[in-house]
Coordinates of C-alpha atoms in Angstrom, one line a residue:
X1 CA -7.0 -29.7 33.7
X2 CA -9.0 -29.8 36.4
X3 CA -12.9 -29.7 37.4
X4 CA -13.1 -26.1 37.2
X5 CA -11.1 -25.4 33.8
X6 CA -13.4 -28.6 32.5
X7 CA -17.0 -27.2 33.3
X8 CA -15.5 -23.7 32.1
X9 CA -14.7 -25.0 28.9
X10 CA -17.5 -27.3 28.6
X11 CA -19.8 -24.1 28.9
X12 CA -17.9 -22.7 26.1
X13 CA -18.3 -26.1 23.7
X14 CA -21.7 -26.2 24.0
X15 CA -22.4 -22.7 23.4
X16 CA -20.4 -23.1 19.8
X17 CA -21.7 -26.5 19.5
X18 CA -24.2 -27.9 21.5
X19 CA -23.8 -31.3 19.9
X20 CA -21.7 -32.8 22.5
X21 CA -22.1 -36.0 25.2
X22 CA -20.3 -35.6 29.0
X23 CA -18.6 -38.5 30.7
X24 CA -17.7 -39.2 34.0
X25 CA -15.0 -42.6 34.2
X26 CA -14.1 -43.9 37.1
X27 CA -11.9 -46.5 38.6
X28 CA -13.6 -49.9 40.8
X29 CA -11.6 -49.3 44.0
X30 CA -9.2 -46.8 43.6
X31 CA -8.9 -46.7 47.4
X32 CA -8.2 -50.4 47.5
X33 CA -5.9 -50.3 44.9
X34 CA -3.8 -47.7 46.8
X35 CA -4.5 -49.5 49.7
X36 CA -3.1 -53.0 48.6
X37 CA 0.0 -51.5 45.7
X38 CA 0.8 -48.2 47.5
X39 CA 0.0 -44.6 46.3
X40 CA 3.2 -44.5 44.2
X41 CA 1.5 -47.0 41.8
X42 CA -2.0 -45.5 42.0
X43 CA -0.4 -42.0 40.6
X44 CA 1.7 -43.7 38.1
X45 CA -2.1 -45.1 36.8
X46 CA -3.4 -42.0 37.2
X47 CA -0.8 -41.1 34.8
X48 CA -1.1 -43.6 32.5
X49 CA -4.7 -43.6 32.4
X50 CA -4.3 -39.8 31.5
X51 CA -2.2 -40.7 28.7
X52 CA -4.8 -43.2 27.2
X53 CA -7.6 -40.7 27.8
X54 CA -5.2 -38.2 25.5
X55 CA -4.8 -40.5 22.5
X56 CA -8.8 -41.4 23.2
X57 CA -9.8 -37.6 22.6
X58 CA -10.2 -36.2 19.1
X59 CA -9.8 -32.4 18.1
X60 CA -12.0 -30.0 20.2
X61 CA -12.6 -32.5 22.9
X62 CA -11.2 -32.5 26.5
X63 CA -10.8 -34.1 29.6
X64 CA -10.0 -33.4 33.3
X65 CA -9.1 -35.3 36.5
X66 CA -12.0 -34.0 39.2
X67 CA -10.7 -35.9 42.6
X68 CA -8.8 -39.4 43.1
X69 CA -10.1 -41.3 40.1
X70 CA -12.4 -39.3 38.7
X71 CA -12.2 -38.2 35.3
X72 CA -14.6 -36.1 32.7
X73 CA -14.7 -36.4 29.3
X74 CA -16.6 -33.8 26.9
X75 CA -16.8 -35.6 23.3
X76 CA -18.2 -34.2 20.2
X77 CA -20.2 -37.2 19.4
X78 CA -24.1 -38.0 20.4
X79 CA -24.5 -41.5 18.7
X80 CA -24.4 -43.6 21.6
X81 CA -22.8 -47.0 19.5
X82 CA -20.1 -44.5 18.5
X83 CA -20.0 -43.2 22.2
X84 CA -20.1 -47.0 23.9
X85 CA -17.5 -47.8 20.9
X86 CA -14.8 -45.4 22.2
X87 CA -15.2 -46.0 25.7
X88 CA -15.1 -49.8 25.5
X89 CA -11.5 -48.8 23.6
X90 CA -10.6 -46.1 26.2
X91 CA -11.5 -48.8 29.1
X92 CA -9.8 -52.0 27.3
X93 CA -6.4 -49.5 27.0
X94 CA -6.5 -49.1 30.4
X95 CA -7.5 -52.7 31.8
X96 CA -4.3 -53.5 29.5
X97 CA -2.0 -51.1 31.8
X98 CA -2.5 -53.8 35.0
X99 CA -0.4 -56.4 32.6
X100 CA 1.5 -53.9 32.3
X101 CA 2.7 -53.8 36.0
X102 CA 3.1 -57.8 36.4
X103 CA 0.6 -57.9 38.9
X104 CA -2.6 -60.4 39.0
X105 CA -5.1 -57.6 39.7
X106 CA -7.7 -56.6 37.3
X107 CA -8.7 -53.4 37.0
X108 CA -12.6 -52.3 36.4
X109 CA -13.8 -49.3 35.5
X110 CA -17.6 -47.5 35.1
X111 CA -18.6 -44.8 32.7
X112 CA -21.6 -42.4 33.2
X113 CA -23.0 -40.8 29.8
X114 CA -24.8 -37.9 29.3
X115 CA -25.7 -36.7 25.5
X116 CA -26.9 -33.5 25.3
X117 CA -30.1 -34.8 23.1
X118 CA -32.2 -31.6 23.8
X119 CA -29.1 -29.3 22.2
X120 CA -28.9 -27.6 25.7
X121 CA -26.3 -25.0 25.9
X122 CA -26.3 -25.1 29.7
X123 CA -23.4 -27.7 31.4
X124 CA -24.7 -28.0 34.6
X125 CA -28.0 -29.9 33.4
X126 CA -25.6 -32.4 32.2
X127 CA -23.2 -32.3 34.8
X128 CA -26.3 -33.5 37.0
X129 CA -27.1 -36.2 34.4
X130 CA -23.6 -37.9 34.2
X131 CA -22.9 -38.0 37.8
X132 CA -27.2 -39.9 38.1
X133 CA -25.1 -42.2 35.2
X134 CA -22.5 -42.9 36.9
X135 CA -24.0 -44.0 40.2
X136 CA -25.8 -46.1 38.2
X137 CA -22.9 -47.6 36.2
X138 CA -21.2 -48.1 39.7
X139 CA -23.0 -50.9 41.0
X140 CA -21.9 -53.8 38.4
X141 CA -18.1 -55.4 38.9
X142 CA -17.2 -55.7 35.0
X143 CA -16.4 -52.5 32.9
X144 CA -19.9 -51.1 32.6
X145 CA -20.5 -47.5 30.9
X146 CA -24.0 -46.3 31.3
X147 CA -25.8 -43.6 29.2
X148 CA -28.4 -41.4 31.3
X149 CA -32.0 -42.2 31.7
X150 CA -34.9 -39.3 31.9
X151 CA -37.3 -41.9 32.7
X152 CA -35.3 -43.8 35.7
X153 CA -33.7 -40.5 36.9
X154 CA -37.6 -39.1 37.4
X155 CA -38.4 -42.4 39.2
X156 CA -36.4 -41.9 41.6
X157 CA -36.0 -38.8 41.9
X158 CA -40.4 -39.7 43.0
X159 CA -39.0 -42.2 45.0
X160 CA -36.8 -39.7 46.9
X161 CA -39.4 -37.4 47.5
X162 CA -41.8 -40.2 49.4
X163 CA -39.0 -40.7 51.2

């Protein structure tokens, strides 16, 4: 599916069911990665990656592919334990797919998380939140998944504005 199809049927989960959590997963150095094994290998894990994300999503959730190595996730869950639980599987899965390929390098990924805590039945709020999430998340070299922060996001969103 892809970016489009997603936020279209995102709107339509959380006007059913407004308990719900968006996730935005990318890859550490996708470009790199192409760069260094060619593009043939960074669309086979593209693929593969896919594929974990599939067994990863239970009934009435959904995922799509944005750009390069960009993924969303809309999951019916809004416990963050349960929510860091399944990504931490989702992200081990696919560190496991490098053995996979008999090759020494490692591969990292960063999760942004936004639960939809105030039941809103509006996707582009969230949409916002995940991607704030996700920058965050993107600035540590382990597997990091990072859950949305009103507080942070209005600092520097203040910050911003001096600016």
């Amino acid at each position: 599916m892809n970016f489009a199809g997603f936020r279209r049927e995102a709107k339509e989960a959380l006007e059913a069911d407004p308990e719900a959590s968006m996730v935005s997963l990318n890859i550490h150095q996708f470009k790199f990665i192409n760069e260094i094994f060619g593009r043939e290998y960074g669309d086979r894990l593209l693929i593969e990656i896919k594929e974990v994300l599939e067994q990863g999503m239970k009934e009435g959730e959904f995922f799509a592919r944005d750009r390069a190595d960009l993924f969303y996730l809309c999951l019916l869950e809004t416990d963050r334990e349960k929510i860091l639980e399944r990504l931490q599987d989702i992200m081990d899965a696919i560190v496991k797919i490098s053995s996979h390929h008999h090759n020494n390098y490692r591969i990292l990924l960063y999760s942004g998380v936004a639960i939809n805590e105030e039941g809103n039945k509006d996707v582009t709020p969230l949409m916002t939140h995940v991607m704030f999430a996700l920058t965050t998340a993107k600035g540590s070299y382990q597997n990091n998944v990072w859950f949305y922060d009103f507080k942070l996001h209005e600092k520097e969103k203040t910050e911003n504005y001096v600016e």
